[in-house]
Coordinates of C-alpha atoms and ligand atoms in Angstrom, one line a residue:
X1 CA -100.8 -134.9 32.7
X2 CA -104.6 -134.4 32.8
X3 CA -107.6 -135.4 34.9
X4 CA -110.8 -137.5 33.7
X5 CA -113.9 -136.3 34.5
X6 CA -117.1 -138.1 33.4
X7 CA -120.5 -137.0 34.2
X8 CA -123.3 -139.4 33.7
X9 CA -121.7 -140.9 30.4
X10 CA -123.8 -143.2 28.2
X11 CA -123.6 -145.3 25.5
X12 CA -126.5 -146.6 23.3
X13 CA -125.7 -148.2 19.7
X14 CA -128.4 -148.4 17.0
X15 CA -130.5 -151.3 18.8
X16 CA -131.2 -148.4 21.4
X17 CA -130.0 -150.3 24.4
X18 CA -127.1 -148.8 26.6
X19 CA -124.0 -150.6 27.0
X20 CA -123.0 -148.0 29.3
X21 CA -124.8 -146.0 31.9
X22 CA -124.8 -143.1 33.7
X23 CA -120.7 -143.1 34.4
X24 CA -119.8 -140.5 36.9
X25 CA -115.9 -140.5 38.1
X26 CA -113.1 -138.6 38.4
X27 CA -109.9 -139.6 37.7
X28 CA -107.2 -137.5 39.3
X29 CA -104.2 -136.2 37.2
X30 CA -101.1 -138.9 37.4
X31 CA -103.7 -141.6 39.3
X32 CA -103.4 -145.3 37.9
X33 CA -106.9 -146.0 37.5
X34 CA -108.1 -149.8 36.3
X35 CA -111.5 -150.7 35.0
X36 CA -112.4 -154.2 35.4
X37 CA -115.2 -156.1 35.0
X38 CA -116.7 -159.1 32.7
X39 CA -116.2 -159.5 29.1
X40 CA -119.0 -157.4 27.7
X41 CA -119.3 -154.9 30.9
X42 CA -118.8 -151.6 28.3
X43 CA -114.8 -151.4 29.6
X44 CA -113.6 -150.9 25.9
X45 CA -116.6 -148.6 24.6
X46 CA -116.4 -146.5 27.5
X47 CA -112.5 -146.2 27.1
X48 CA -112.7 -145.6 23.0
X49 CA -114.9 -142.8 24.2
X50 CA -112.2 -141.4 26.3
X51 CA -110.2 -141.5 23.6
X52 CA -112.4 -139.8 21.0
X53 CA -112.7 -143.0 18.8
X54 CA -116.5 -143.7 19.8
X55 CA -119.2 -140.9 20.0
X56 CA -120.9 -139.9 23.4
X57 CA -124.6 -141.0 23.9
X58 CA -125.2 -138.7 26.5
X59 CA -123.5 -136.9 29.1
X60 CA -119.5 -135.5 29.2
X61 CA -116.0 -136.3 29.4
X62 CA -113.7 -133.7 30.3
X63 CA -109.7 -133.9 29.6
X64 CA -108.5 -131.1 32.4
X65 CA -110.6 -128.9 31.9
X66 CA -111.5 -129.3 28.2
X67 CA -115.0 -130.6 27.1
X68 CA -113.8 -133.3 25.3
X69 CA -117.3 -134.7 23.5
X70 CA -117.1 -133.3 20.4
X71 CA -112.8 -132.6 20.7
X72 CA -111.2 -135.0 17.7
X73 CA -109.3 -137.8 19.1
X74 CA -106.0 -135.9 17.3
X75 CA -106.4 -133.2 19.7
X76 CA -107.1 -135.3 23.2
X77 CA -103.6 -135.4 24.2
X78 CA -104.3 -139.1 24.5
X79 CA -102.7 -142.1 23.5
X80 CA -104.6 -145.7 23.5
X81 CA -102.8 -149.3 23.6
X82 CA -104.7 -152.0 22.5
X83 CA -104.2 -155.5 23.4
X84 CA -103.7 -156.8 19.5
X85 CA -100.7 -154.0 19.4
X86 CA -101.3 -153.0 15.8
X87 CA -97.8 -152.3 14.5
X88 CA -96.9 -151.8 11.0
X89 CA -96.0 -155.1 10.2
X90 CA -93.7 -153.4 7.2
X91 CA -92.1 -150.9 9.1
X92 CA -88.8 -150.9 12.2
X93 CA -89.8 -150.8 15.3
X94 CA -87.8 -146.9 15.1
X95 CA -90.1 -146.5 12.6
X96 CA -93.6 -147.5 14.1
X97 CA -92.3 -145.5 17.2
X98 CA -91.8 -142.7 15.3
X99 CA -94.8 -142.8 13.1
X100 CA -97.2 -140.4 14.7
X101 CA -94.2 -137.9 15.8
X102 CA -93.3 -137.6 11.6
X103 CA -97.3 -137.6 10.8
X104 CA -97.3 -134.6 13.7
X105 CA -94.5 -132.9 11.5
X106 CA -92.4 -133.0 14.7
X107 CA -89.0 -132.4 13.5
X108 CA -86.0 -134.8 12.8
X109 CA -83.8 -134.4 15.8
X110 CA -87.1 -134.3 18.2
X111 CA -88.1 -137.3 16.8
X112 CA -84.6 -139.4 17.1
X113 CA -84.1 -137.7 20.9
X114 CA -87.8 -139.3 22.2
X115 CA -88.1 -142.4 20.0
X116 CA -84.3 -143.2 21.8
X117 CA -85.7 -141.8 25.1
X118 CA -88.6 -144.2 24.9
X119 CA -87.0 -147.2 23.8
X120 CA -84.4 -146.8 26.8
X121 CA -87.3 -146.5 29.1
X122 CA -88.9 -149.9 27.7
X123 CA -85.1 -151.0 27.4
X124 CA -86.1 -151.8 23.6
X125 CA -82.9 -149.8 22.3
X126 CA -81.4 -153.0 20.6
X127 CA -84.7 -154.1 18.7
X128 CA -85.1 -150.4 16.9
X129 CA -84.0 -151.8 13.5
X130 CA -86.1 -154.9 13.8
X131 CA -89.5 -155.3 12.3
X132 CA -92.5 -156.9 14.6
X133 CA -92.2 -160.2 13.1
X134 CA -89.1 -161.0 14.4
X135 CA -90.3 -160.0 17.7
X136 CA -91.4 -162.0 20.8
X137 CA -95.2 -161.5 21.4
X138 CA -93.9 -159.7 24.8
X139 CA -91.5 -157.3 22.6
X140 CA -94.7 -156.3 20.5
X141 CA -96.5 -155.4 23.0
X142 CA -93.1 -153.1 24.8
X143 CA -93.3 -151.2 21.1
X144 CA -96.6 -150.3 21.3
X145 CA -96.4 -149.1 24.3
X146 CA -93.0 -147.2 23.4
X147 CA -95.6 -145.7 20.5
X148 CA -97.4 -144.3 23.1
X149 CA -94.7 -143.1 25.3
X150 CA -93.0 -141.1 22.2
X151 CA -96.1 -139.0 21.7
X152 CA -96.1 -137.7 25.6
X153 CA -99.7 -138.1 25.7
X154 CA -102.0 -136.2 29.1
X155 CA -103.8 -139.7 29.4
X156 CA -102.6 -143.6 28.3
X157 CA -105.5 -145.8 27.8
X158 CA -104.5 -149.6 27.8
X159 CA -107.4 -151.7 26.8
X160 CA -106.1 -155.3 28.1
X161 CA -102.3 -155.0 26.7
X162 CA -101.4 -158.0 28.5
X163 CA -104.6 -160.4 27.3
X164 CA -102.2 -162.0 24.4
X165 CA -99.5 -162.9 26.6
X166 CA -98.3 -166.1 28.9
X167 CA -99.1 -165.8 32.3
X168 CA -94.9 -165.5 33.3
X169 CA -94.8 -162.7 31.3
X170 CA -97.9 -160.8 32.0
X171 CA -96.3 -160.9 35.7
X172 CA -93.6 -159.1 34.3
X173 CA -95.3 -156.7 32.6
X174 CA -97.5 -155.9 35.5
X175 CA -94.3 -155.1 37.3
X176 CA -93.2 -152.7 34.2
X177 CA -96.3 -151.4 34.2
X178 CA -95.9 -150.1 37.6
X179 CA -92.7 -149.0 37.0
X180 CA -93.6 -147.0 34.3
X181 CA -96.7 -145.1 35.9
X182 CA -93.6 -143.9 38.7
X183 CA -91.5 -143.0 36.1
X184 CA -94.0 -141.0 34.0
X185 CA -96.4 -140.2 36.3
X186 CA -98.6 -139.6 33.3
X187 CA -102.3 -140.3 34.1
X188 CA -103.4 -143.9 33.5
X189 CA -106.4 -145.6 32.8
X190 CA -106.3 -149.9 32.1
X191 CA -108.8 -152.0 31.1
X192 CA -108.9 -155.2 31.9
X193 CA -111.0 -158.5 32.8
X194 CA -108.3 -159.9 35.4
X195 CA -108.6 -159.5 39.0
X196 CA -105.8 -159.8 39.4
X197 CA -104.3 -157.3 37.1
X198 CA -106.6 -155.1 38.7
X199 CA -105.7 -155.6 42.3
X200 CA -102.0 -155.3 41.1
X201 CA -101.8 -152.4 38.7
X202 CA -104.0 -150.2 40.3
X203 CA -104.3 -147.0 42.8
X204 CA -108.3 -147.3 42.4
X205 CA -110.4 -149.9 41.0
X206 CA -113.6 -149.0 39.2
X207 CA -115.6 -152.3 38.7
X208 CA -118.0 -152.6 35.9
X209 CA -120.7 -154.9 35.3
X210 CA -123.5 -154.3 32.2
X211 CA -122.4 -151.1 31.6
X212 CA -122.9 -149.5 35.6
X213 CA -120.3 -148.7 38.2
X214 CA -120.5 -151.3 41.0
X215 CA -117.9 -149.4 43.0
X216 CA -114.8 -147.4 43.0
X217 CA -111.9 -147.5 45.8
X218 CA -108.7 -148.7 46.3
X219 CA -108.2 -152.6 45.8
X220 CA -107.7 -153.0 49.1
X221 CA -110.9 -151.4 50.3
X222 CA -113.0 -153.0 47.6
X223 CA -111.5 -156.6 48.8
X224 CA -112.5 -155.7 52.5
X225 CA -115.4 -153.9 51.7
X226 CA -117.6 -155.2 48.6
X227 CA -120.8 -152.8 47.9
X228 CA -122.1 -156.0 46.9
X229 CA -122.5 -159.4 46.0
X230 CA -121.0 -158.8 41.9
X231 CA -118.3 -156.8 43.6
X232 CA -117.0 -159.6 46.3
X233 CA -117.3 -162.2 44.2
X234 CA -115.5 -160.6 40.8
X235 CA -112.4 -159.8 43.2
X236 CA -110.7 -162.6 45.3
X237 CA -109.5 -166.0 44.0
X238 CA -110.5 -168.1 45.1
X239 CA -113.8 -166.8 45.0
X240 CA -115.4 -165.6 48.3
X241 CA -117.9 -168.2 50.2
X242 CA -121.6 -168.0 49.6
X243 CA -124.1 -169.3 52.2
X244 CA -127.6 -168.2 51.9
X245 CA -129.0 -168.0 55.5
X246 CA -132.3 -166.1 57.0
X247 CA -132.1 -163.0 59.4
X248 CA -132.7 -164.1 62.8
X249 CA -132.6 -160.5 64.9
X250 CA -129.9 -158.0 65.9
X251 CA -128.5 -155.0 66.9
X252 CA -126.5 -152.1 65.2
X253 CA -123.3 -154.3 67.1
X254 CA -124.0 -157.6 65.6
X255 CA -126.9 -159.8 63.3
X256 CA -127.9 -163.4 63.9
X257 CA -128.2 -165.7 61.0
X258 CA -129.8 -169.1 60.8
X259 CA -128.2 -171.0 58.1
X260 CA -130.8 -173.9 56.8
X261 CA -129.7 -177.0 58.5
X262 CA -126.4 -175.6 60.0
X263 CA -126.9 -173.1 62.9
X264 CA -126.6 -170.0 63.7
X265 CA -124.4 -167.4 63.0
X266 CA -123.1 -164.4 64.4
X267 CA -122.2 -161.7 61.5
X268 CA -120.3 -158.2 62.8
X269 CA -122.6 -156.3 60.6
X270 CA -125.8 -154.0 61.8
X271 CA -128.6 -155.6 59.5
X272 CA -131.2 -153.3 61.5
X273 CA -132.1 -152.3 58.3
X274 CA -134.3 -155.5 57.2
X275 CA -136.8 -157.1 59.3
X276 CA -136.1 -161.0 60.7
X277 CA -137.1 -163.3 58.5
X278 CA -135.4 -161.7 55.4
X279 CA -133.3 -163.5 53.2
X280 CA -129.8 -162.3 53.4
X281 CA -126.3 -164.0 52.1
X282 CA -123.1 -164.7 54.3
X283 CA -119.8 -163.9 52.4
X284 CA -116.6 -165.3 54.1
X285 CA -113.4 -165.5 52.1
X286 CA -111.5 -168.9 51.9
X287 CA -108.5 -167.7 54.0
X288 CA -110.8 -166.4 57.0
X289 CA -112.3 -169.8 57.1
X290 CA -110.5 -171.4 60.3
X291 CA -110.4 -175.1 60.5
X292 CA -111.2 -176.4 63.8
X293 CA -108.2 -178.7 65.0
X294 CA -109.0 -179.3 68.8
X295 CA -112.8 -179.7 69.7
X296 CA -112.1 -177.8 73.1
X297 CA -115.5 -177.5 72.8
X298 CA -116.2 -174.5 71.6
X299 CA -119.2 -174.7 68.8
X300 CA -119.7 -170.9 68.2
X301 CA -120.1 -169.8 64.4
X302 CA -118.9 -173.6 63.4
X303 CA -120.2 -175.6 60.8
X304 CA -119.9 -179.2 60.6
X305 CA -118.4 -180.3 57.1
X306 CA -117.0 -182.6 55.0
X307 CA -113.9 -182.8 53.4
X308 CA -113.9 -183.3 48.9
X309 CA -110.8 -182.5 48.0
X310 CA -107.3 -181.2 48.8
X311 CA -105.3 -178.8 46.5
X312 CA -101.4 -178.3 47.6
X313 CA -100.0 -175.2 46.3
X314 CA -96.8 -175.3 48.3
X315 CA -97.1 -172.4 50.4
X316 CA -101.0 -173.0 50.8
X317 CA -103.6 -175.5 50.4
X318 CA -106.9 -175.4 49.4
X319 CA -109.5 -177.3 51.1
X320 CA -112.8 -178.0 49.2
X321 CA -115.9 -179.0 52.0
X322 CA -119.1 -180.3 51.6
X323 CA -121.9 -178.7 53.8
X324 CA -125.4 -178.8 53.9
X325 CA -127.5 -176.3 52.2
X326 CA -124.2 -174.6 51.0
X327 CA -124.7 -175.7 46.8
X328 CA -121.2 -175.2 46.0
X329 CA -119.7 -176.1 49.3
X330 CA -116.8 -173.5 51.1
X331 CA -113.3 -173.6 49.9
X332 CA -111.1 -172.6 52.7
X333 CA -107.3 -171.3 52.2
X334 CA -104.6 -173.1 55.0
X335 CA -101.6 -172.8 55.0
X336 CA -99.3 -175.8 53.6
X337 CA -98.5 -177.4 55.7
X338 CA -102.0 -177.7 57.8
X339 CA -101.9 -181.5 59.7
X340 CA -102.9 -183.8 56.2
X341 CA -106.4 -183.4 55.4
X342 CA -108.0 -186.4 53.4
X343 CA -110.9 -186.7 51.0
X344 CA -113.8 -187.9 53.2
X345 CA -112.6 -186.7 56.7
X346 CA -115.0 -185.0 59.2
X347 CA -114.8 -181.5 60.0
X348 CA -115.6 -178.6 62.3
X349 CA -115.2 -175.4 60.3
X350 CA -115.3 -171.6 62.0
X351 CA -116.4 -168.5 60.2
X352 CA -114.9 -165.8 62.6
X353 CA -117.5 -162.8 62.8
X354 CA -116.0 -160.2 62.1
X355 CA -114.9 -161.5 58.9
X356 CA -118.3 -163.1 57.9
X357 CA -120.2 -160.1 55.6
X358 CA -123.8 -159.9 55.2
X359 CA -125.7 -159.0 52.4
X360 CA -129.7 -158.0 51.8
X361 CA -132.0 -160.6 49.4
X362 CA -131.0 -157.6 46.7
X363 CA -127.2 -158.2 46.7
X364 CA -126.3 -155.0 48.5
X365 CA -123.5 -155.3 51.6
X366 CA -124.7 -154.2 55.0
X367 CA -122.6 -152.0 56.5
X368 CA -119.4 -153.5 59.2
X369 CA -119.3 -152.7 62.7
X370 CA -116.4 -151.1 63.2
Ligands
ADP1 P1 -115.9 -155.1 27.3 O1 -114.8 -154.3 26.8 O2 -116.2 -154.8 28.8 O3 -115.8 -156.5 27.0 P2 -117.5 -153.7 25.2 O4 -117.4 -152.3 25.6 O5 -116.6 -154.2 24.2 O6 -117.3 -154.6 26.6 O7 -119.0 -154.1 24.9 C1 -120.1 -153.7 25.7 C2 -121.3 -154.1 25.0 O8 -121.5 -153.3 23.8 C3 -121.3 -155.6 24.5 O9 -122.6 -156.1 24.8 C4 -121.1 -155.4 23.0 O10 -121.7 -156.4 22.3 C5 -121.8 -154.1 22.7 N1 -121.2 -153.4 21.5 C6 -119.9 -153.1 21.4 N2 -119.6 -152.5 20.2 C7 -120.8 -152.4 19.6 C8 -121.3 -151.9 18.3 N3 -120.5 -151.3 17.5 N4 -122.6 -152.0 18.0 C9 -123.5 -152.6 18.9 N5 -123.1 -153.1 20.1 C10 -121.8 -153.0 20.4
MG2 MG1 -113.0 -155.0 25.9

């Protein structure tokens, strides 16, 4: 297994403008790296350059320590999954595994010993003599990844394997997925625009958007700890809460808010950085939100709301709440079996401090109090 090493990596096409810019990372050897982002955020051309099947604008990719920008894809060590598989619809799944092995002029017994190997690993053994048409979509998608395997590649790139396939199964998958990356330990990079698949699959996130980094880390650290706005509201479903507020004043311990026609707010962020005045954003996510059962009276960072609309989803609900000022209103997570809530009913709802994030009138997170 290999590391990945870019160094400011760009892509421009013809048209002259980049779809990706100025990529610096480095992906460990045996790490499970996953870059998400939007559909059109450069995850697939940046990958296909990885892979040697797209030319480098400008800067390098190194596989270990091989300059890889003008290395032919052949001689990467890599192997790619796409999401539409591309088997040989004519040929046995033995036969599409074994494909690049015979093309490699590995020989016969090699071949047999890691297309077996492989299939055991996928536990494909019993569809070897079947062609891909007679295959579940799922089963496809286990063979081309088996194509992969065979080859013992430094690096697999998956560029959204799973896109094609019903939500049960793409749990499964994930699962596998995982599985496989212990088994293997083989260096991993997925591409994907899911979340969740993200949060899931992966050791470190890398999160795209037109073509720039937004941040790397692990998913939980990204989830806690957005960079900024694109980053905490890409990750989380429900999305996190958006208020727009003003900076009151504050300290490096705490800011004050004033939310238009709601109150203040305390935030555990130091904002010292901006002057008052400034317009800043509050992020809460929808399970921090606390609904306030007993008025005991005490009003501190609680907004006054409105019930919409009640979603049970067994375990948890999810409470949709009108507030004013707030354009999309606040969706708060409870647990299921929260006293009934009904369309129309008067609220109090908390946003606990020091899980209220604040961010500058450019998007960017100000940093936590510890
Ligand atoms: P993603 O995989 O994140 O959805 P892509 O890497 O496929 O994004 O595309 C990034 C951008 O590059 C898109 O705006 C897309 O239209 C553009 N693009 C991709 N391939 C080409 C090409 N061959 N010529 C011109 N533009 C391209
Ligand atoms: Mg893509």
């Amino acid at each position: 297994m290999s590391s990945v090493t870019l160094h400011q990596v760009d892509k421009r096409y013809a048209d002259d403008v980049k779809v990706v810019s100025g990529v610096d990372l480095k992906i460990d050897a045996g790490e499970f790296v996953v870059f998400v982002g939007p559909s059109g955020s450069g995850k697939t051309t940046l990958l296909r350059m990885i892979a040697g099947l797209e030319s480098v604008s400008g800067g390098e990719i190194y596989i270990g320590e091989l300059l890889a920008n003008d290395v032919h894809a052949s001689q990467r060590g890599i192997a790619m999954v796409f999401q539409s598989y591309a088997l040989y619809p004519h040929m046995t799944v033995y036969d599409n595994m074994a494909f690049a092995l015979r093309m490699a002029g590995t020989p016969k017994a090699e071949v047999a010993q890691r297309v077996r190997k492989s299939a055991e690993i996928l536990q494909i053994t019993h569809l070897l003599e079947r062609k891909p048409k007679a295959m579940s979509g799922g089963q496809r998608q286990r063979v081309a990844i088996g194509r992969a395997i065979v080859r013992e590649p430094q690096v697999f790139l998956f560029d959204e394997p799973l896109s094609n396939l019903d939500a049960a199964l793409r749990q499964n998958m994930r699962v596998e997925l995982s599985r496989l990356h212990r088994e293997l330990g083989t260096t991993m990079i997925y591409v994907t625009h899911d979340q969740v698949e993200a949060m899931t699959l992966a050791e470190r996130i890398v999160v795209f958007d037109a073509g720039v980094v937004q941040q790397v880390g692990t998913p939980l650290a990204l989830y806690e700890s957005p960079a900024n706005l694109f980053v905490a509201s890409f990750l989380g479903a429900p999305k996190m809460n958006l208020l727009p507020a003003t900076l009151r004043s504050g300290d490096a311990g705490a800011a004050q808010v004033d939310l238009p026609g709601l109150g203040t707010l305390q935030v555990a962020v130091d904002a010292t950085r901006d002057a008052a005045g400034s317009a800043v954003t509050v992020g809460v996510r929808p399970e921090h939100l606390q609904w306030v059962v007993d008025d005991a009276g005490d009003d501190a960072n609680t907004l006054a709301v409105r019930v919409e609309l009640i979603e049970y989803l067994g375990d948890h609900l999810l409470a949709y709440v009108a507030a004013p000022g707030v354009a999309d209103g606040l969706c708060l997570k409870l647990p299921g079996h929260t006293t009934p809530l009904r369309s129309g009913d008067a609220a109090r709802v908390r946003l606990p401090a020091t899980h209220c994030l604040l961010f500058d009138s450019a998007g960017q997170a100000f940093p936590r109090c510890a």
